[in-house]
Amino acid sequence: MSILPNYLVLDVETTAGLTKGNPFSNGNKLCYTGFGTGRVYSIINHLDAGYDTKAIQEALDSTHFLVGFNLRFDCHWLENIGLDLSRIRLFDCQYAAFLFSSQQQKYPSLEGTSASYGLDGKLDVVKDEYWSKGVDTVDIPTEIMVQYLEQDLLTTEEVFLKQWELFQTTEKSKWRLFQLHMEDSHCLREMERNGILYDTEKSLQLAQECEEQLASIGREFDLPNWFNFGSGDHLSCFLYGGVVSIDTHVPIGVYKTGAKVGQTMYKIVTHQYEFPRQFEPIKNSELKKDGYYATDAETIGKLKGTRETKNLLSLLDKRAKLEKLRGTYYAGFPKKLAEMAWRDNYLHPSLNSVVAITGRLSSSNPNGQNQPTESKVLCLSRFT
C-alpha cells in the first residue's frame, strides 16, 4: 500500500433545513457536488445544471478510492440522483480519524482533524454568516458556496494524504481493520437507505392505550394534579420527604390602562407542599442539590419498605416502563417520522461507526437497536 492510489475526493452540499440535509427527508435536495484530485476540483451547481450525472459517474468509474469525510452521507446523496457506487472502494477520513484516536474521539470533525495535523482549517463563513442565521443553501450566493466547497475539498484531500502517510508508518497495524470497515460501509449505507417499515397507525393506537393506563396509575397515587413524575425533585420529595414549591397565578383584577386594558391581571402566589418520608435513601445516593436523592430506576429498585410502600414502588416501576414505551416508541417513532419528513412510514435510523469506544455500531435518530418486543412487532417485513 506504499504507492499512492488513484483517488477522487468528493463532497456535496445540500439543503440544510430542519433535518440537516437528511438524504431521506422529503423536500431536501442536492445543491452542489464537488470532486477532483491533485487540488483540481470540478463543482457542479445542481440548482442551475440539474442532475446531469455523466461527468460524476465517469470520474467515479475511473478512480481507485473515493475519498471523503463522513463519506456515507455524500454517497447517499449521489445514489439519490442515480449514481452507481457499488463497485468503488471507499476511504472515509472521519473513520480513519476515529480509528487513530483509539476510538475515543466521537464524531471527529473535518476542522478538528485538519487542525490536529497542523493543516489549515475549513472556511466557516457559510455556517456562521448563513446557515446559523436561517439562510438555507439554495439562497446563499453561488460564488460563496463554490469557495466553501472548494476549501472543504482541499482540506479533505490534505487530511487524506496525511492519513495515507500514517497508515504506512505509525498506524500501519490498523490498515486491514480500516479496509474491513470501509467494506462494511457499503452494507450499512444500504441498510440506512432501505429503512424500517413501521406500523404508524397501530403505534399511535397503542400510545393512546398507554396514556389511559398511565392516567389510571396516576390516580392510584392520589397526588395533586401539578405533581410531575418526570421531575427528579418532585419524585425525590415524594419518596424521601421534602418540600415542593409551586407558583400559581391568582387573578387580582383587570388592567385599567395600557396595551392590556381590559385583560385579567394576575399575581404569582407560591404554595409549599410537604411530603413525608416513605423510604430511607440508599447510602451515597445524595445529589449535589441539598436534601435531594437519586430517583433513577436502579436506585429505586434497591429501596426497602413496608408492604404498602413496596406497592408504590411497583406502581412507579410499571409507570416508568409504560412512559418509556409510550414516549420513545409508540408516540416517539411516529413523531420522528413526521419531524424528518420520511416517506411511506419508513424509519431511517443512522448506523454510527464513529461513536462507541468498543468499535461496535450504535444507532441514533431514532435508536433502531435494542428495541423492546412491543415495538419490534410494529416493524413490518415488506417481503411477506
Short mmCIF file of C-alpha atoms in Angstrom, two decimals:
data_model
loop_
_atom_site.label_atom_id
_atom_site.label_comp_id
_atom_site.label_asym_id
_atom_site.label_seq_id
_atom_site.Cartn_x
_atom_site.Cartn_y
_atom_site.Cartn_z
CA MET A 1 0.00 0.00 0.00
CA SER A 2 3.02 2.29 -0.17
CA ILE A 3 2.15 3.59 -3.65
CA LEU A 4 -0.41 6.37 -3.57
CA PRO A 5 -3.50 5.05 -5.41
CA ASN A 6 -5.62 6.80 -7.96
CA TYR A 7 -8.16 8.64 -5.79
CA LEU A 8 -11.09 11.03 -6.11
CA VAL A 9 -12.05 13.50 -3.38
CA LEU A 10 -15.78 14.12 -3.02
CA ASP A 11 -18.01 16.49 -1.08
CA VAL A 12 -21.62 17.57 -1.51
CA GLU A 13 -23.72 20.45 -0.22
CA THR A 14 -27.43 20.05 0.31
CA THR A 15 -30.34 21.97 1.69
CA ALA A 16 -29.99 22.19 5.45
CA GLY A 17 -33.43 22.92 6.86
CA LEU A 18 -34.79 21.30 9.99
CA THR A 19 -33.42 17.85 9.14
CA LYS A 20 -29.82 18.97 8.47
CA GLY A 21 -29.74 17.66 4.94
CA ASN A 22 -31.00 14.18 5.78
CA PRO A 23 -30.88 12.32 2.43
CA PHE A 24 -34.23 10.59 3.00
CA SER A 25 -36.29 13.63 4.03
CA ASN A 26 -38.99 14.75 1.66
CA GLY A 27 -38.17 18.24 0.39
CA ASN A 28 -34.39 18.08 0.84
CA LYS A 29 -32.28 18.27 -2.30
CA LEU A 30 -28.72 18.11 -3.51
CA CYS A 31 -27.42 21.58 -4.35
CA TYR A 32 -23.72 21.17 -5.24
CA THR A 33 -21.33 18.30 -5.92
CA GLY A 34 -17.59 18.84 -5.79
CA PHE A 35 -15.00 16.28 -6.87
CA GLY A 36 -11.43 16.10 -8.07
CA THR A 37 -7.86 15.24 -7.23
CA GLY A 38 -4.46 16.90 -7.08
CA ARG A 39 -6.10 20.10 -5.78
CA VAL A 40 -8.00 20.49 -9.05
CA TYR A 41 -11.76 20.32 -8.49
CA SER A 42 -14.94 20.38 -10.52
CA ILE A 43 -18.02 21.92 -8.93
CA ILE A 44 -21.46 21.13 -10.31
CA ASN A 45 -24.23 23.55 -9.35
CA HIS A 46 -27.31 21.33 -9.44
CA LEU A 47 -29.56 24.31 -8.75
CA ASP A 48 -28.71 25.57 -12.23
CA ALA A 49 -27.50 22.47 -14.09
CA GLY A 50 -29.89 19.88 -12.67
CA TYR A 51 -28.78 16.31 -12.05
CA ASP A 52 -26.61 15.60 -15.08
CA THR A 53 -24.62 12.72 -13.61
CA LYS A 54 -22.45 11.70 -16.57
CA ALA A 55 -19.30 13.60 -15.54
CA ILE A 56 -19.56 12.44 -11.93
CA GLN A 57 -20.10 8.79 -12.89
CA GLU A 58 -17.17 8.85 -15.30
CA ALA A 59 -14.94 10.25 -12.55
CA LEU A 60 -16.16 7.59 -10.13
CA ASP A 61 -15.60 4.77 -12.61
CA SER A 62 -12.01 5.81 -13.25
CA THR A 63 -10.85 6.02 -9.62
CA HIS A 64 -9.41 3.50 -7.17
CA PHE A 65 -10.52 5.19 -3.94
CA LEU A 66 -13.41 7.56 -3.31
CA VAL A 67 -12.25 9.88 -0.54
CA GLY A 68 -14.46 11.97 1.72
CA PHE A 69 -15.21 12.99 5.29
CA ASN A 70 -18.32 11.35 6.73
CA LEU A 71 -18.46 9.76 3.31
CA ARG A 72 -21.64 7.75 3.79
CA PHE A 73 -23.65 11.00 3.80
CA ASP A 74 -22.20 12.06 0.43
CA CYS A 75 -22.71 8.59 -1.03
CA HIS A 76 -26.38 8.61 -0.05
CA TRP A 77 -26.87 11.82 -1.99
CA LEU A 78 -25.05 10.53 -5.08
CA GLU A 79 -27.24 7.42 -5.04
CA ASN A 80 -30.30 9.66 -4.66
CA ILE A 81 -29.56 11.09 -8.12
CA GLY A 82 -28.94 7.69 -9.70
CA LEU A 83 -25.18 7.19 -9.44
CA ASP A 84 -23.73 3.69 -9.05
CA LEU A 85 -21.27 3.28 -6.17
CA SER A 86 -21.48 -0.48 -5.78
CA ARG A 87 -18.02 -1.25 -7.18
CA ILE A 88 -15.99 1.61 -5.76
CA ARG A 89 -13.63 1.42 -2.77
CA LEU A 90 -14.07 3.98 -0.02
CA PHE A 91 -11.70 5.99 2.15
CA ASP A 92 -13.63 7.81 4.87
CA CYS A 93 -11.27 10.24 6.61
CA GLN A 94 -13.67 10.62 9.52
CA TYR A 95 -13.48 6.92 10.32
CA ALA A 96 -9.69 6.95 9.97
CA ALA A 97 -9.51 9.81 12.48
CA PHE A 98 -11.75 7.85 14.86
CA LEU A 99 -9.55 4.78 14.48
CA PHE A 100 -6.35 6.75 15.04
CA SER A 101 -7.78 8.15 18.29
CA SER A 102 -8.08 4.58 19.62
CA GLN A 103 -11.82 5.00 19.04
CA GLN A 104 -12.12 7.62 21.78
CA GLN A 105 -12.92 10.74 19.73
CA LYS A 106 -16.60 10.58 18.83
CA TYR A 107 -17.71 12.09 15.51
CA PRO A 108 -14.35 13.65 14.53
CA SER A 109 -14.85 16.89 12.60
CA LEU A 110 -13.04 17.90 9.43
CA GLU A 111 -11.90 21.13 11.05
CA GLY A 112 -10.65 19.41 14.20
CA THR A 113 -8.92 16.63 12.30
CA SER A 114 -7.13 19.00 9.94
CA ALA A 115 -6.01 21.14 12.89
CA SER A 116 -4.60 18.06 14.65
CA TYR A 117 -2.36 17.51 11.61
CA GLY A 118 -1.24 21.14 11.55
CA LEU A 119 -3.26 21.89 8.40
CA ASP A 120 -5.36 24.95 7.56
CA GLY A 121 -8.97 24.53 8.59
CA LYS A 122 -12.17 24.78 6.60
CA LEU A 123 -13.99 28.07 5.99
CA ASP A 124 -16.74 28.85 8.48
CA VAL A 125 -18.32 31.73 6.59
CA VAL A 126 -21.24 29.67 5.28
CA LYS A 127 -22.07 28.25 8.69
CA ASP A 128 -21.50 31.50 10.59
CA GLU A 129 -22.97 34.01 8.18
CA TYR A 130 -25.75 32.00 6.54
CA TRP A 131 -26.81 28.62 7.99
CA SER A 132 -26.68 29.78 11.62
CA LYS A 133 -28.89 32.72 10.67
CA GLY A 134 -31.51 30.56 9.00
CA VAL A 135 -30.41 31.11 5.38
CA ASP A 136 -30.62 27.81 3.52
CA THR A 137 -28.13 26.64 0.91
CA VAL A 138 -30.35 27.48 -2.06
CA ASP A 139 -30.35 31.16 -1.02
CA ILE A 140 -26.60 31.53 -0.45
CA PRO A 141 -24.70 33.25 -3.30
CA THR A 142 -23.20 30.69 -5.66
CA GLU A 143 -19.70 32.14 -5.50
CA ILE A 144 -19.72 31.78 -1.69
CA MET A 145 -20.84 28.15 -1.89
CA VAL A 146 -18.27 27.29 -4.57
CA GLN A 147 -15.47 28.81 -2.49
CA TYR A 148 -16.70 26.98 0.61
CA LEU A 149 -16.92 23.65 -1.22
CA GLU A 150 -13.50 24.03 -2.82
CA GLN A 151 -11.96 24.69 0.59
CA ASP A 152 -13.67 21.60 2.04
CA LEU A 153 -12.35 19.50 -0.85
CA LEU A 154 -8.84 20.85 -0.36
CA THR A 155 -8.92 20.25 3.39
CA THR A 156 -10.29 16.74 2.90
CA GLU A 157 -7.60 15.93 0.36
CA GLU A 158 -4.83 17.18 2.66
CA VAL A 159 -6.26 15.14 5.55
CA PHE A 160 -6.41 12.07 3.31
CA LEU A 161 -2.78 12.44 2.23
CA LYS A 162 -1.70 12.76 5.86
CA GLN A 163 -3.74 9.73 6.89
CA TRP A 164 -2.36 7.70 3.98
CA GLU A 165 1.12 8.51 5.27
CA LEU A 166 0.13 7.45 8.80
CA PHE A 167 -1.25 4.14 7.52
CA GLN A 168 2.19 3.43 6.09
CA THR A 169 4.06 4.35 9.28
CA THR A 170 2.75 4.68 12.83
CA GLU A 171 -0.78 3.37 12.09
CA LYS A 172 0.21 0.54 9.75
CA SER A 173 -1.31 -2.14 12.00
CA LYS A 174 -4.78 -0.58 11.59
CA TRP A 175 -4.92 -0.66 7.80
CA ARG A 176 -6.68 -4.01 7.43
CA LEU A 177 -9.24 -3.08 10.08
CA PHE A 178 -9.87 0.18 8.27
CA GLN A 179 -10.39 -1.65 4.96
CA LEU A 180 -12.83 -4.03 6.59
CA HIS A 181 -14.89 -1.15 7.93
CA MET A 182 -14.89 0.53 4.54
CA GLU A 183 -16.38 -2.65 3.04
CA ASP A 184 -18.93 -2.68 5.86
CA SER A 185 -19.83 0.89 4.99
CA HIS A 186 -21.42 -0.24 1.72
CA CYS A 187 -23.69 -2.61 3.66
CA LEU A 188 -24.53 -0.03 6.33
CA ARG A 189 -25.38 2.54 3.68
CA GLU A 190 -27.82 0.11 2.07
CA MET A 191 -29.39 -0.67 5.45
CA GLU A 192 -29.90 3.04 6.17
CA ARG A 193 -31.40 3.58 2.74
CA ASN A 194 -33.78 0.60 2.96
CA GLY A 195 -35.00 1.74 6.35
CA ILE A 196 -37.61 0.04 8.54
CA LEU A 197 -41.26 -0.14 7.55
CA TYR A 198 -43.20 0.87 10.66
CA ASP A 199 -46.88 0.42 11.55
CA THR A 200 -47.55 4.03 12.50
CA GLU A 201 -51.33 3.67 12.82
CA LYS A 202 -51.10 0.77 15.27
CA SER A 203 -48.30 2.55 17.14
CA LEU A 204 -50.41 5.65 17.78
CA GLN A 205 -53.31 3.48 18.89
CA LEU A 206 -51.06 1.78 21.44
CA ALA A 207 -49.73 5.16 22.56
CA GLN A 208 -53.28 6.19 23.41
CA GLU A 209 -53.81 2.97 25.36
CA CYS A 210 -50.62 3.70 27.31
CA GLU A 211 -51.92 7.19 28.09
CA GLU A 212 -55.06 5.66 29.59
CA GLN A 213 -53.05 3.18 31.68
CA LEU A 214 -50.75 5.96 32.90
CA ALA A 215 -53.74 8.05 33.93
CA SER A 216 -55.16 5.09 35.84
CA ILE A 217 -51.86 4.51 37.67
CA GLY A 218 -51.63 8.22 38.45
CA ARG A 219 -54.98 8.11 40.21
CA GLU A 220 -53.73 5.30 42.48
CA PHE A 221 -51.04 7.61 43.87
CA ASP A 222 -53.62 10.22 44.90
CA LEU A 223 -51.21 13.07 44.21
CA PRO A 224 -52.06 16.71 43.36
CA ASN A 225 -52.52 17.40 39.66
CA TRP A 226 -49.38 19.55 39.50
CA PHE A 227 -47.15 16.62 40.51
CA ASN A 228 -44.71 15.74 37.74
CA PHE A 229 -43.39 12.15 37.73
CA GLY A 230 -40.75 13.26 35.24
CA SER A 231 -39.28 15.71 37.74
CA GLY A 232 -36.46 14.29 39.84
CA ASP A 233 -37.14 16.93 42.50
CA HIS A 234 -40.81 16.00 42.79
CA LEU A 235 -40.07 12.29 42.88
CA SER A 236 -37.31 12.72 45.46
CA CYS A 237 -39.67 14.62 47.76
CA PHE A 238 -42.39 12.01 47.29
CA LEU A 239 -40.06 9.09 48.14
CA TYR A 240 -37.70 10.57 50.72
CA GLY A 241 -39.68 13.52 52.05
CA GLY A 242 -39.28 17.17 51.29
CA VAL A 243 -40.99 20.38 50.28
CA VAL A 244 -42.13 21.22 46.75
CA SER A 245 -42.76 24.87 45.92
CA ILE A 246 -45.38 25.61 43.26
CA ASP A 247 -46.10 29.02 41.73
CA THR A 248 -49.69 29.75 40.78
CA HIS A 249 -51.19 32.76 39.01
CA VAL A 250 -54.06 34.28 41.03
CA PRO A 251 -56.38 36.86 39.35
CA ILE A 252 -56.40 40.21 41.17
CA GLY A 253 -58.47 42.35 38.79
CA VAL A 254 -58.13 43.79 35.29
CA TYR A 255 -55.76 46.22 33.63
CA LYS A 256 -57.29 49.71 33.60
CA THR A 257 -54.84 51.26 31.11
CA GLY A 258 -52.11 50.36 28.65
CA ALA A 259 -51.86 47.73 25.94
CA LYS A 260 -53.52 45.09 28.16
CA VAL A 261 -56.51 47.21 29.14
CA GLY A 262 -59.49 45.00 30.00
CA GLN A 263 -57.35 41.85 30.35
CA THR A 264 -57.14 39.93 33.63
CA MET A 265 -54.29 40.90 35.92
CA TYR A 266 -52.54 38.16 37.91
CA LYS A 267 -50.11 37.90 40.75
CA ILE A 268 -47.83 34.96 41.46
CA VAL A 269 -48.51 33.10 44.69
CA THR A 270 -46.09 30.43 45.88
CA HIS A 271 -47.52 27.39 47.66
CA GLN A 272 -45.38 24.90 49.51
CA TYR A 273 -46.33 21.25 49.83
CA GLU A 274 -44.54 18.99 52.29
CA PHE A 275 -44.24 15.26 51.69
CA PRO A 276 -43.47 12.79 54.50
CA ARG A 277 -40.53 10.41 54.12
CA GLN A 278 -41.65 6.98 52.92
CA PHE A 279 -38.25 5.37 52.26
CA GLU A 280 -34.81 5.69 53.72
CA PRO A 281 -32.44 6.88 50.97
CA ILE A 282 -29.81 4.45 49.72
CA LYS A 283 -26.35 5.18 51.06
CA ASN A 284 -24.38 7.57 48.84
CA SER A 285 -27.44 8.40 46.72
CA GLU A 286 -27.37 12.07 47.78
CA LEU A 287 -27.42 14.60 44.96
CA LYS A 288 -25.47 17.85 44.83
CA LYS A 289 -28.71 19.69 45.48
CA ASP A 290 -29.05 19.64 49.23
CA GLY A 291 -31.85 17.43 50.56
CA TYR A 292 -32.45 15.56 47.32
CA TYR A 293 -31.61 11.97 46.39
CA ALA A 294 -31.29 9.85 43.24
CA THR A 295 -34.53 8.64 41.66
CA ASP A 296 -33.21 6.55 38.76
CA ALA A 297 -34.65 3.06 38.22
CA GLU A 298 -31.59 1.29 39.63
CA THR A 299 -31.68 3.27 42.87
CA ILE A 300 -35.43 2.92 43.31
CA GLY A 301 -35.09 -0.83 42.75
CA LYS A 302 -32.89 -1.07 45.86
CA LEU A 303 -35.34 0.67 48.21
CA LYS A 304 -36.91 -1.28 51.06
CA GLY A 305 -40.16 -0.57 52.83
CA THR A 306 -43.46 -1.87 54.13
CA ARG A 307 -45.94 -3.88 52.07
CA GLU A 308 -47.87 -0.68 51.36
CA THR A 309 -44.85 1.36 50.33
CA LYS A 310 -43.48 -1.51 48.21
CA ASN A 311 -46.73 -1.36 46.26
CA LEU A 312 -45.86 2.27 45.46
CA LEU A 313 -42.51 1.13 44.07
CA SER A 314 -44.24 -1.48 41.93
CA LEU A 315 -46.56 1.20 40.54
CA LEU A 316 -43.62 3.52 39.89
CA ASP A 317 -41.79 0.78 38.02
CA LYS A 318 -44.86 -0.04 35.95
CA ARG A 319 -45.42 3.64 35.22
CA ALA A 320 -41.80 4.19 34.15
CA LYS A 321 -41.92 1.26 31.72
CA LEU A 322 -45.21 2.45 30.23
CA GLU A 323 -43.90 6.00 29.85
CA LYS A 324 -40.75 4.74 28.13
CA LEU A 325 -42.81 2.60 25.78
CA ARG A 326 -45.22 5.43 25.02
CA GLY A 327 -42.74 8.31 24.74
CA THR A 328 -39.82 6.63 22.99
CA TYR A 329 -41.59 4.14 20.75
CA TYR A 330 -45.38 4.25 20.38
CA ALA A 331 -45.57 8.05 20.15
CA GLY A 332 -41.87 8.72 19.59
CA PHE A 333 -41.36 6.82 16.34
CA PRO A 334 -44.37 8.39 14.56
CA LYS A 335 -43.21 11.80 15.83
CA LYS A 336 -39.75 11.18 14.38
CA LEU A 337 -41.25 10.13 11.05
CA ALA A 338 -43.14 13.41 10.90
CA GLU A 339 -40.21 15.56 12.05
CA MET A 340 -37.84 14.03 9.49
CA ALA A 341 -40.42 14.08 6.68
CA TRP A 342 -39.64 10.47 5.83
CA ARG A 343 -41.83 8.89 3.20
CA ASP A 344 -44.27 5.98 3.37
CA ASN A 345 -43.77 5.16 7.07
CA TYR A 346 -40.14 4.15 6.65
CA LEU A 347 -37.81 4.92 9.55
CA HIS A 348 -34.19 5.60 8.54
CA PRO A 349 -32.08 5.29 11.71
CA SER A 350 -28.42 6.30 11.42
CA LEU A 351 -25.94 3.49 11.96
CA ASN A 352 -22.91 5.05 13.61
CA SER A 353 -19.38 3.68 13.24
CA VAL A 354 -17.60 6.55 14.98
CA VAL A 355 -19.22 6.61 18.42
CA ALA A 356 -18.66 3.55 20.61
CA ILE A 357 -15.17 3.12 22.06
CA THR A 358 -15.54 -0.65 21.67
CA GLY A 359 -15.93 -0.22 17.92
CA ARG A 360 -19.46 -1.62 17.87
CA LEU A 361 -22.23 0.00 15.87
CA SER A 362 -24.60 2.38 17.55
CA SER A 363 -27.87 3.73 16.23
CA SER A 364 -29.49 7.13 16.55
CA ASN A 365 -32.19 9.42 15.21
CA PRO A 366 -34.02 7.27 16.27
CA ASN A 367 -32.24 4.42 18.03
CA GLY A 368 -33.13 1.38 15.92
CA GLN A 369 -31.21 -1.02 18.16
CA ASN A 370 -32.28 -2.69 21.40
CA GLN A 371 -35.97 -2.11 20.89
CA PRO A 372 -38.39 -3.86 23.24
CA THR A 373 -40.54 -6.62 21.79
CA GLU A 374 -43.58 -4.34 22.00
CA SER A 375 -42.17 -2.02 19.33
CA LYS A 376 -40.32 -4.66 17.33
CA VAL A 377 -43.62 -6.27 16.36
CA LEU A 378 -44.58 -2.94 14.73
CA CYS A 379 -41.54 -3.15 12.41
CA LEU A 380 -43.01 -4.83 9.37
CA SER A 381 -41.48 -7.03 6.71
CA ARG A 382 -42.08 -5.75 3.19
CA PHE A 383 -41.48 -9.24 1.76
CA THR A 384 -44.41 -11.14 3.31
#
